[in-house]
Tab-separated table of C-alpha atoms in Angstrom:
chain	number	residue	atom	x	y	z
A	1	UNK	CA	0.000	0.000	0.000
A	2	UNK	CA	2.546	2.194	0.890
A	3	UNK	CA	4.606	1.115	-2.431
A	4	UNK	CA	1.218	2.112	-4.146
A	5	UNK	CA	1.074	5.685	-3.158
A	6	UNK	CA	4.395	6.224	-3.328
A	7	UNK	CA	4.657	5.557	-7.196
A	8	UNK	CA	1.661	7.498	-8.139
A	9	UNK	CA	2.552	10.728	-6.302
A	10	UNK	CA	4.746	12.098	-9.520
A	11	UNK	CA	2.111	11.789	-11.781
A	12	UNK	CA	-0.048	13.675	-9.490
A	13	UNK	CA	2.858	15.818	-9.285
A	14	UNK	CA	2.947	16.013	-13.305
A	15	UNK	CA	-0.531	16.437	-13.083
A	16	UNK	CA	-0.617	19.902	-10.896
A	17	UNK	CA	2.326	20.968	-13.351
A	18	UNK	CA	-0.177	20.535	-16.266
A	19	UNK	CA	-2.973	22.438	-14.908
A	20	UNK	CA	-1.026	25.111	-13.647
A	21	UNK	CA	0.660	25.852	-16.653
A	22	UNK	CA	-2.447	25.664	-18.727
A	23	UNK	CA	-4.499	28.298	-16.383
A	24	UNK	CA	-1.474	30.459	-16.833
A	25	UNK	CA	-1.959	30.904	-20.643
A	26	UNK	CA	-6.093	30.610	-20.516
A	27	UNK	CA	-5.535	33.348	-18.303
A	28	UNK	CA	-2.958	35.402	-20.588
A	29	UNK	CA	-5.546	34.305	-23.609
A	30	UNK	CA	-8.316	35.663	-22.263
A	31	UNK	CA	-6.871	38.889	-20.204
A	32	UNK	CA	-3.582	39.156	-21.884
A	33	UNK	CA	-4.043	43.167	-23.383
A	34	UNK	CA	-6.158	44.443	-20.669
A	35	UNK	CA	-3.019	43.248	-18.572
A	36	UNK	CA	-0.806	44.812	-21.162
A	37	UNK	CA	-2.741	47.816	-21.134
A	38	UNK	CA	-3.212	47.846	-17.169
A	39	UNK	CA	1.103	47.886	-16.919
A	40	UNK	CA	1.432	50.501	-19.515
A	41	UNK	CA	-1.439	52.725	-17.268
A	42	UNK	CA	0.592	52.803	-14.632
A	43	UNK	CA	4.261	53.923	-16.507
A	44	UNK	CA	2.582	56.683	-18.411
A	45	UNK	CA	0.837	58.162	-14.945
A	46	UNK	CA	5.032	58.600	-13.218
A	47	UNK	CA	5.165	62.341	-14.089
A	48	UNK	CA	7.867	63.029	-17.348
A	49	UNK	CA	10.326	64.964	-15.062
A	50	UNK	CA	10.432	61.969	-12.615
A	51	UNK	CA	11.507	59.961	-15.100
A	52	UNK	CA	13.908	61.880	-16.587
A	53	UNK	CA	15.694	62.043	-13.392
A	54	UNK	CA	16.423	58.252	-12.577
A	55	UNK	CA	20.166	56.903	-12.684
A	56	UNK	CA	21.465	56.537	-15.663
A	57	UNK	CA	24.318	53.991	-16.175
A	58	UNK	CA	27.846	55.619	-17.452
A	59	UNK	CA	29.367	53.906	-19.614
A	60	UNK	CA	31.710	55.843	-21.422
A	61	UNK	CA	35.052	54.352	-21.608
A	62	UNK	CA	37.476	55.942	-19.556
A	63	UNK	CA	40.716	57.486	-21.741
A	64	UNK	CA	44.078	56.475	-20.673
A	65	UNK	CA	45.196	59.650	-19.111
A	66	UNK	CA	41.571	59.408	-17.045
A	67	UNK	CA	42.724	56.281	-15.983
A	68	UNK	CA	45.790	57.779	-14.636
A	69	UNK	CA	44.150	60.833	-13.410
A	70	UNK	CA	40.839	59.546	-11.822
A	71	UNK	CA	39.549	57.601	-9.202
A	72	UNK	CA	38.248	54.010	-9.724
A	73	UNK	CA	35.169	55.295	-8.688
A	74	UNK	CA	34.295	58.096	-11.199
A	75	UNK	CA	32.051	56.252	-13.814
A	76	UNK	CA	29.715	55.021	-10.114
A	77	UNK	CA	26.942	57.105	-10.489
A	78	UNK	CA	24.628	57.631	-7.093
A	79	UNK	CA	20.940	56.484	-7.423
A	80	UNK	CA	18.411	59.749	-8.167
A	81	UNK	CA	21.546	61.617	-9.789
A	82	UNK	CA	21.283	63.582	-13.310
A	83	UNK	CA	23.988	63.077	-15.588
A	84	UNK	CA	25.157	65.289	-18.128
A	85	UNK	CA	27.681	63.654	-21.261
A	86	UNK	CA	29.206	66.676	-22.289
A	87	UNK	CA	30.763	67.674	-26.054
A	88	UNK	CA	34.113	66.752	-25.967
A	89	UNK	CA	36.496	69.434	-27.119
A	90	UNK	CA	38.165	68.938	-30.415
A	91	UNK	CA	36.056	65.921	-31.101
A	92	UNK	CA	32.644	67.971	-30.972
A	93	UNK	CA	33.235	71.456	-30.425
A	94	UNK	CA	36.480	73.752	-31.120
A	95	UNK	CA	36.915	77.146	-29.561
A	96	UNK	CA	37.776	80.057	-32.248
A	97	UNK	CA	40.967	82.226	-32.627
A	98	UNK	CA	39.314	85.424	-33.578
A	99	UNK	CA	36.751	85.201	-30.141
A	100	UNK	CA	38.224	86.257	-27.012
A	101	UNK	CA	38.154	83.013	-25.377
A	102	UNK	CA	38.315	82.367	-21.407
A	103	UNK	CA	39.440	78.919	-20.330
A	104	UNK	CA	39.019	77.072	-16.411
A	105	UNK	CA	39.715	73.588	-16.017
A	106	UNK	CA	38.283	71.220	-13.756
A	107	UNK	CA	41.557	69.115	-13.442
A	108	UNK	CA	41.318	66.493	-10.387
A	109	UNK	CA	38.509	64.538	-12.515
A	110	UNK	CA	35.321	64.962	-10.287
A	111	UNK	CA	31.948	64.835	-11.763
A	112	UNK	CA	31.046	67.044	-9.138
A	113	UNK	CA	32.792	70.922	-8.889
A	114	UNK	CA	32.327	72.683	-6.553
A	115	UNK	CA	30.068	75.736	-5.724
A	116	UNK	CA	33.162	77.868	-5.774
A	117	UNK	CA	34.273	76.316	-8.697
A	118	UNK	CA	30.976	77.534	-10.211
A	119	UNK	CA	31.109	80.615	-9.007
A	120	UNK	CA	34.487	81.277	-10.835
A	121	UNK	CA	33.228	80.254	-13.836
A	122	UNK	CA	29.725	82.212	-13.600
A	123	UNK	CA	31.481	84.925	-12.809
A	124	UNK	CA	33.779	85.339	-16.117
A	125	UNK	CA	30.679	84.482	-18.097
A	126	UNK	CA	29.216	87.311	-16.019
A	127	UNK	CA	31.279	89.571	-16.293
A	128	UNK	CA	32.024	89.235	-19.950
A	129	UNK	CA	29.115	88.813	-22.081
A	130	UNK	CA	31.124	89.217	-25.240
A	131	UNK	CA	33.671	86.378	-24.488
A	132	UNK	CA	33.719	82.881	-24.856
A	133	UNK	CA	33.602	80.658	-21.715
A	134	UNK	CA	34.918	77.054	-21.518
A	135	UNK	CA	35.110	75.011	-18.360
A	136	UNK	CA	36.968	72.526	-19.364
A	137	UNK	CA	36.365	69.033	-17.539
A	138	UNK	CA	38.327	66.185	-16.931
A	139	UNK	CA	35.781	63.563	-15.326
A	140	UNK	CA	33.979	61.596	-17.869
A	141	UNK	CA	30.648	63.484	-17.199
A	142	UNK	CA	28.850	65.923	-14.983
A	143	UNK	CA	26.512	65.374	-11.918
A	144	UNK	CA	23.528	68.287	-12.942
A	145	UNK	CA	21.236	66.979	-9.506
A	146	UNK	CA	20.638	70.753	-8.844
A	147	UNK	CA	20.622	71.477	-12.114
A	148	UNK	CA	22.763	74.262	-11.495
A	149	UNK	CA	24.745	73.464	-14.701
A	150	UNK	CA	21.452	73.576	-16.758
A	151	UNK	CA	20.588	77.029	-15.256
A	152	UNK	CA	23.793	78.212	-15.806
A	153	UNK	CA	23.907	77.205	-19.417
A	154	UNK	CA	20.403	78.889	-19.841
A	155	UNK	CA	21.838	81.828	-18.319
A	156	UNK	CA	25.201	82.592	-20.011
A	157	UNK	CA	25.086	81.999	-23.921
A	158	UNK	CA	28.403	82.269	-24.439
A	159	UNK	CA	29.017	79.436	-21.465
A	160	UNK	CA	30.226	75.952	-22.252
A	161	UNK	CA	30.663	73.323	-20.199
A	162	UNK	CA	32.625	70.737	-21.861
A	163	UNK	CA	35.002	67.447	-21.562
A	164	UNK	CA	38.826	67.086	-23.903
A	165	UNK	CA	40.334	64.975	-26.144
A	166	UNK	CA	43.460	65.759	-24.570
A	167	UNK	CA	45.609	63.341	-26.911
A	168	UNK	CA	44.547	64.996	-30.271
A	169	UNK	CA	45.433	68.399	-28.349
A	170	UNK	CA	48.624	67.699	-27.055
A	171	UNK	CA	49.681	65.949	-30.267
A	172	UNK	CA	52.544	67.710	-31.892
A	173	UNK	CA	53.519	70.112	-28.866
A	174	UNK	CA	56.556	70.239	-27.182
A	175	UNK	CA	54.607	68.993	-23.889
A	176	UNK	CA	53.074	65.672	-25.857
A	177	UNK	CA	55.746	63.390	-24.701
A	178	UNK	CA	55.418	64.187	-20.854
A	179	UNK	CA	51.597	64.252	-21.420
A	180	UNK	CA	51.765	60.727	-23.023
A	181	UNK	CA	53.972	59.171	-20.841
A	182	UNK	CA	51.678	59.475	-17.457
A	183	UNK	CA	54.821	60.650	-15.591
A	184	UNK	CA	53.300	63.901	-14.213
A	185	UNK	CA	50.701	61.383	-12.512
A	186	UNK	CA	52.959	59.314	-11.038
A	187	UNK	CA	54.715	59.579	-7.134
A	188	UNK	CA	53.135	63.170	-7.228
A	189	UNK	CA	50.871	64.495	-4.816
A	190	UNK	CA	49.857	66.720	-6.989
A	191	UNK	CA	48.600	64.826	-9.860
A	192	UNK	CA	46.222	67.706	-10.781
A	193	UNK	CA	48.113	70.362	-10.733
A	194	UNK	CA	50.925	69.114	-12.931
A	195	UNK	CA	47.879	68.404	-15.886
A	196	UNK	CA	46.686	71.803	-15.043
A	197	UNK	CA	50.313	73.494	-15.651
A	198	UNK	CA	50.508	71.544	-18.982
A	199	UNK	CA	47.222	72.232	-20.086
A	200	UNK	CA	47.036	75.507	-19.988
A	201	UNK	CA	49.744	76.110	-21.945
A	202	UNK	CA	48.279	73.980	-25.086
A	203	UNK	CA	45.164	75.497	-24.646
A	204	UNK	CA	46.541	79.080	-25.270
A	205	UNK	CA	48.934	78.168	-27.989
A	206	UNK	CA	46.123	76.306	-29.810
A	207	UNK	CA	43.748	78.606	-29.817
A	208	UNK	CA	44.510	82.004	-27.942
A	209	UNK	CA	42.902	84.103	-24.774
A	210	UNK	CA	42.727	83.708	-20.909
A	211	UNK	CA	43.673	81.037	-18.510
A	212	UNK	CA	42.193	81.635	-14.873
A	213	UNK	CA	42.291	79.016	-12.027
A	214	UNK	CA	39.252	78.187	-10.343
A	215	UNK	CA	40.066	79.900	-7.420
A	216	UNK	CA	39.887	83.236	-9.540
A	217	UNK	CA	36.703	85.634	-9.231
A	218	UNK	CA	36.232	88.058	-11.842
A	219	UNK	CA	35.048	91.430	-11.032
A	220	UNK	CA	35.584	93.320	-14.211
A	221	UNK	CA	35.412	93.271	-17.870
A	222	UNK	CA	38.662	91.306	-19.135
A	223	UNK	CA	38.345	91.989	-22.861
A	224	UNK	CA	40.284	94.616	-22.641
A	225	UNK	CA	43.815	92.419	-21.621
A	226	UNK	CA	45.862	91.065	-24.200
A	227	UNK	CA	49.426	89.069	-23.732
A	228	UNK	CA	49.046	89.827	-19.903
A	229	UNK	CA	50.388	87.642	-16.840
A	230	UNK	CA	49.267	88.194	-13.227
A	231	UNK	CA	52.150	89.313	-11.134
A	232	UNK	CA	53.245	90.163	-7.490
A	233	UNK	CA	55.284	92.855	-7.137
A	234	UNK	CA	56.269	92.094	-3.995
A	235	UNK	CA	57.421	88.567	-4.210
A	236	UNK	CA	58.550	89.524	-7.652
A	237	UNK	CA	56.532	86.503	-9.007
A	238	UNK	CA	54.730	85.957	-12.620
A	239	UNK	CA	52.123	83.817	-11.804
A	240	UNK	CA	50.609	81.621	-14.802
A	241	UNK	CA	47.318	81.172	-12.679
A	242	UNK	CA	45.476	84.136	-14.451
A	243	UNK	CA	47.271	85.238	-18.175
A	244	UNK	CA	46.129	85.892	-21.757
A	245	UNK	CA	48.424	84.791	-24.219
A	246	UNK	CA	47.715	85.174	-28.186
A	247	UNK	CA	47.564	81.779	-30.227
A	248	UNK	CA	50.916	80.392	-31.045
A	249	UNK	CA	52.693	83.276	-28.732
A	250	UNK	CA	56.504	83.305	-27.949
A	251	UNK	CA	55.665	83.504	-24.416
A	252	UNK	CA	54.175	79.581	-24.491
A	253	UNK	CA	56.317	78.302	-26.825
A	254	UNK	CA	59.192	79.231	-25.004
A	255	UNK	CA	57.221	77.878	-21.313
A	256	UNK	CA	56.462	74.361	-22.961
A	257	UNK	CA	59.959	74.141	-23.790
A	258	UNK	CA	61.228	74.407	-20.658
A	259	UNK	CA	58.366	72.198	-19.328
A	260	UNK	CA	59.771	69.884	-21.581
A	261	UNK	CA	63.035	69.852	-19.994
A	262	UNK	CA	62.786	70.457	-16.282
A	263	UNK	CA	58.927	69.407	-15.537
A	264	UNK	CA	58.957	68.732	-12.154
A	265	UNK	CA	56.639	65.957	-10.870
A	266	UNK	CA	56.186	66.799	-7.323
A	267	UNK	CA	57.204	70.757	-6.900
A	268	UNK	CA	54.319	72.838	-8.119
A	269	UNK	CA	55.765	76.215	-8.025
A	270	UNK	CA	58.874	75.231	-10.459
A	271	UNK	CA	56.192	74.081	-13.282
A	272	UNK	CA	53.571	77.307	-12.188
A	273	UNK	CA	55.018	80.413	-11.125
A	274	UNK	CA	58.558	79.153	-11.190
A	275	UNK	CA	58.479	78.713	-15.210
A	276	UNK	CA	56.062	81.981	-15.549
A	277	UNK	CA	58.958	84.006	-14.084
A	278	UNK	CA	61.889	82.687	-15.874
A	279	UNK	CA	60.210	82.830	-19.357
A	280	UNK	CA	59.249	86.556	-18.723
A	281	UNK	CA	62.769	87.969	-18.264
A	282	UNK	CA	63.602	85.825	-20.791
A	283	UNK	CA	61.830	86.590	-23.824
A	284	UNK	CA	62.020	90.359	-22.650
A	285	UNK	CA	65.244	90.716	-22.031
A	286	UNK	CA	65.488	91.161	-18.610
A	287	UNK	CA	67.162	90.864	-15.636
A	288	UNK	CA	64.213	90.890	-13.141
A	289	UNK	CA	60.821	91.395	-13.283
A	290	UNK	CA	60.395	94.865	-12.090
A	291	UNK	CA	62.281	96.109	-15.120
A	292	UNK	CA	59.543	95.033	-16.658
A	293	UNK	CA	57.223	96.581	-15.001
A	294	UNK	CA	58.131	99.763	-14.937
A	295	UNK	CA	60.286	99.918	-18.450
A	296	UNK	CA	57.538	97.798	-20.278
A	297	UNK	CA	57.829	94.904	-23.117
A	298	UNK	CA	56.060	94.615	-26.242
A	299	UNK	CA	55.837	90.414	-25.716
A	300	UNK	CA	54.332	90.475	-22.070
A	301	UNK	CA	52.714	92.831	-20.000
A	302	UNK	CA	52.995	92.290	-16.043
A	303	UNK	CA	49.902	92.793	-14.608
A	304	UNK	CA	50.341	94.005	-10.473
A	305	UNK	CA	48.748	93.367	-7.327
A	306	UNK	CA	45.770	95.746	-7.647
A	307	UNK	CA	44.600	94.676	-11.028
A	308	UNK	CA	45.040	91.085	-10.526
A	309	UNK	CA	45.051	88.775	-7.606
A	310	UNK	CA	44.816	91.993	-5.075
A	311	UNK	CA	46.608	90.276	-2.031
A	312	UNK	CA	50.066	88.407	-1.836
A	313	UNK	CA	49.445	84.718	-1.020
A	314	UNK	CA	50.633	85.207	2.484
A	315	UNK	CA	46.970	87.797	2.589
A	316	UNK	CA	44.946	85.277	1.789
A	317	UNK	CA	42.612	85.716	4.973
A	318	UNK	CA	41.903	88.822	4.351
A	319	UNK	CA	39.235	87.588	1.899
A	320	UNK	CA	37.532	85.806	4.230
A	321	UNK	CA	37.754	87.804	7.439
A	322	UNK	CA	34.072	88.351	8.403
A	323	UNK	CA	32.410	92.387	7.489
A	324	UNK	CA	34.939	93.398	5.491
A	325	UNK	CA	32.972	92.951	1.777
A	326	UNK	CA	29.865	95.557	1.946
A	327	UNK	CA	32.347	98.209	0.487
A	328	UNK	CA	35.038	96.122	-1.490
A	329	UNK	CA	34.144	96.648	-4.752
A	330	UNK	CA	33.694	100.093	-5.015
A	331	UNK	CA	36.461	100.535	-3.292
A	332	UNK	CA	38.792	98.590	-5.811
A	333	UNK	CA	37.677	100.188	-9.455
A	334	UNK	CA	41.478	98.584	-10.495
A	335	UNK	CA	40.466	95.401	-9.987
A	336	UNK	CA	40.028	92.834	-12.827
A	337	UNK	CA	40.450	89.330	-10.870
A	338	UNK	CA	40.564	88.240	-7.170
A	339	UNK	CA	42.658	85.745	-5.947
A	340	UNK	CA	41.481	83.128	-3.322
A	341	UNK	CA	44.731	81.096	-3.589
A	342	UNK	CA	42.775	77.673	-2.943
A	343	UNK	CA	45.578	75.640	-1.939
A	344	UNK	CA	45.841	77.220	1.506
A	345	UNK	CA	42.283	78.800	1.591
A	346	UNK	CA	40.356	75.713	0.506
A	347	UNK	CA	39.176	74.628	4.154
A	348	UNK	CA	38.007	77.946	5.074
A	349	UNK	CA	33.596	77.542	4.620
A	350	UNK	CA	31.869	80.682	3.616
A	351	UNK	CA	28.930	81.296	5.145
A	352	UNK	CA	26.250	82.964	3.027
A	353	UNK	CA	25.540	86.106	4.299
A	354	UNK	CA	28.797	86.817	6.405
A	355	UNK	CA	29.733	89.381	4.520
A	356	UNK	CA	33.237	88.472	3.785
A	357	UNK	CA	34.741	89.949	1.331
A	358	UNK	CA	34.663	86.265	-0.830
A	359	UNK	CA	30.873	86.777	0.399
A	360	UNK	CA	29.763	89.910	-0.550
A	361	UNK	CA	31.830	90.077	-4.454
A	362	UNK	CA	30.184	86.394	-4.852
A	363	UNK	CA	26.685	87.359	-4.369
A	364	UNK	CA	27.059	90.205	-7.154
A	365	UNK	CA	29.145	88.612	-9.685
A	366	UNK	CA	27.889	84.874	-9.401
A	367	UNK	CA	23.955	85.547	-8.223
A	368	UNK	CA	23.228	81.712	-9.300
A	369	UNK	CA	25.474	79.311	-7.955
A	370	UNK	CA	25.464	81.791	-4.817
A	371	UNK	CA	21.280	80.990	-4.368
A	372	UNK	CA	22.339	77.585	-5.269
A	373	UNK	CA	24.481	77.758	-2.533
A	374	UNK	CA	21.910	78.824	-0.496
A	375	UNK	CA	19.504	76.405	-1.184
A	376	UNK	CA	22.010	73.086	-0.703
A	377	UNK	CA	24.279	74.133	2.094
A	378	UNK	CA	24.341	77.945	2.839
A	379	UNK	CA	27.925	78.092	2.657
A	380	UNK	CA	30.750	77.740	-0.436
């Protein structure tokens, strides 16, 4: 008996199989569009924006200088975030010798600038309505959550935000050996810096115009500078963080030479301000920098203190000492460009409102990343 049962129980296994199967496609038979139709109800009534805004997988191929330059991270994108792909310059888009063209470069490859970042950039696109903007970015896209990139782009016509083919630019400069080799991202600490002190250089003897760090604000039409390099007087320093340089100019010729032969991986200054100086007196003539200053030179125009950067490096605080920006600007009608000097100011939070002098010039010359600001952390 027990033999019996136990045989029959996989046909009535079988059996159960059957029928279940066979309700399952009476049932699609019979119901199959209004279950369709039911499905397709329910995707249509998510609102379009909602939509737009879920994750969306990166999968652009990371370049091999990104793959020396980023994190292993970069291409992870966080759920709910809004990705941007941007042109990639050269490839897609290529900036014009005969516009007055402003360059920044996001150069430590995050997807993510910062607001002060943004506020350099909104500011020169601000500021000058007649010249052409490029942030330049090195991550393989943008995070637009707050859509602060879109209403900046809306904004400023002559804004673009925009990624490199850095090989094709490079190519067939003196610099495209170091850039090729990965060297100036190797035993470095400052990985980003190096790319940044390279790039600039190609950028302005490609095409022409203005170089400005990120740390820069502008406060003043900048149309007006040609062949110009930021210096301190005091320090008797040239400092390539803020110049305008004419396509195919002596002055960067000359610098990517020397880049080419004494690059330094892991001292900033000598591949910065170190090479600015030394190329100055060189292609002028001169002995020191003050000579050419005061006695002038028809290749490169020193541009002091009060027109650019306003305080030495070792001032830096005084941008960000607390009342002291109600009155700043009209009290500085030289004044082109600040200088925040981000590599010692960096961990110094402005609080909106504080009236700093950072503060007060941010809220005038970059009104939307400063609300954005606002609205996501109330300080830069």
């Amino acid at each position: 008996m027990k033999m019996s049962s136990y045989m029959t129980r996989p046909k009535n296994i079988i059996f159960s199989l059957l029928l279940s199967v066979g309700s399952i496609i009476l049932y699609s038979m019979v119901y199959g569009n209004q279950v369709t139709w039911s499905r397709n109800d329910i995707r249509l009534d998510i609102p379009r924006e909602v939509i737009e805004k879920r994750p969306i997988e990166n999968t652009q191929k990371l370049e091999s200088w990104q793959r020396e330059l980023c994190k292993a991270d970069v291409s992870d994108v966080p759920e709910e975030s809004v990705i941007l792909t941007l042109p990639i310059l050269v490839r897609d888009i290529t900036p014009n010798t005969s516009d007055y063209n402003v360059y920044l470069a996001e150069t430590s490859c995050n997807p993510r600038p910062l607001y002060r970042a943004w506020c350099s950039v909104e500011s020169f696109a601000n500021q000058n309505p007649t010249a052409k903007i490029w942030y330049v970015v090195t991550s393989p896209h943008v995070d637009d959550t707050d859509r602060l990139v879109t209403l900046l782009k809306k904004r400023y016509e002559n804004l673009d935000v925009v990624g490199a083919d850095l090989e094709t630019m490079f190519t067939g400069t003196p610099l495209e050996k170091l850039f090729t080799s990965g060297t100036w991202a190797q035993n470095t600490p400052w990985p980003a810096n190096n790319l940044s002190n390279m790039l600039r250089n190609v950028l302005l003897w490609l095409w022409g115009g203005m170089n400005v760090d990120t740390d820069c604000i502008c406060v003043r039409k900048v149309t007006d500078l040609h062949n110009a390099i930021a210096y301190d007087e005091n320090e008797e320093v040239a400092n390539n963080a803020i110049m305008h340089f004419e396509a195919r100019h002596r002055f960067i010729l000359e610098t990517m030479e020397y880049l080419k032969q004494n690059f330094q991986v892991a001292t900033w200054h000598v591949n910065g301000p170190g090479a600015a100086s030394h190329i100055a007196k060189k292609v002028c003539g001169a002995k020191n920098l003050n000579q050419i200053l005061y006695k002038k030179c028809d290749s490169v125009k020193l541009m002091p203190l009060r027109n650019m950067q306003l305080y030495t490096w070792k001032q830096w605080g005084r941008f960000f000492k607390k009342g002291n920006g109600s009155k700043f600007l009209g009290g500085h009608k030289d004044a082109y460009i600040l200088h925040m000097y981000n590599k010692v100011s960096k961990k110094i939070a402005v609080k909106i409102g504080s009236e700093t002098i950072y503060d007060s010039v941010a809220s005038v010359v970059c009104p939307l990343t400063y609300e954005a600001a606002k609205r996501r952390a109330y300080f830069f």
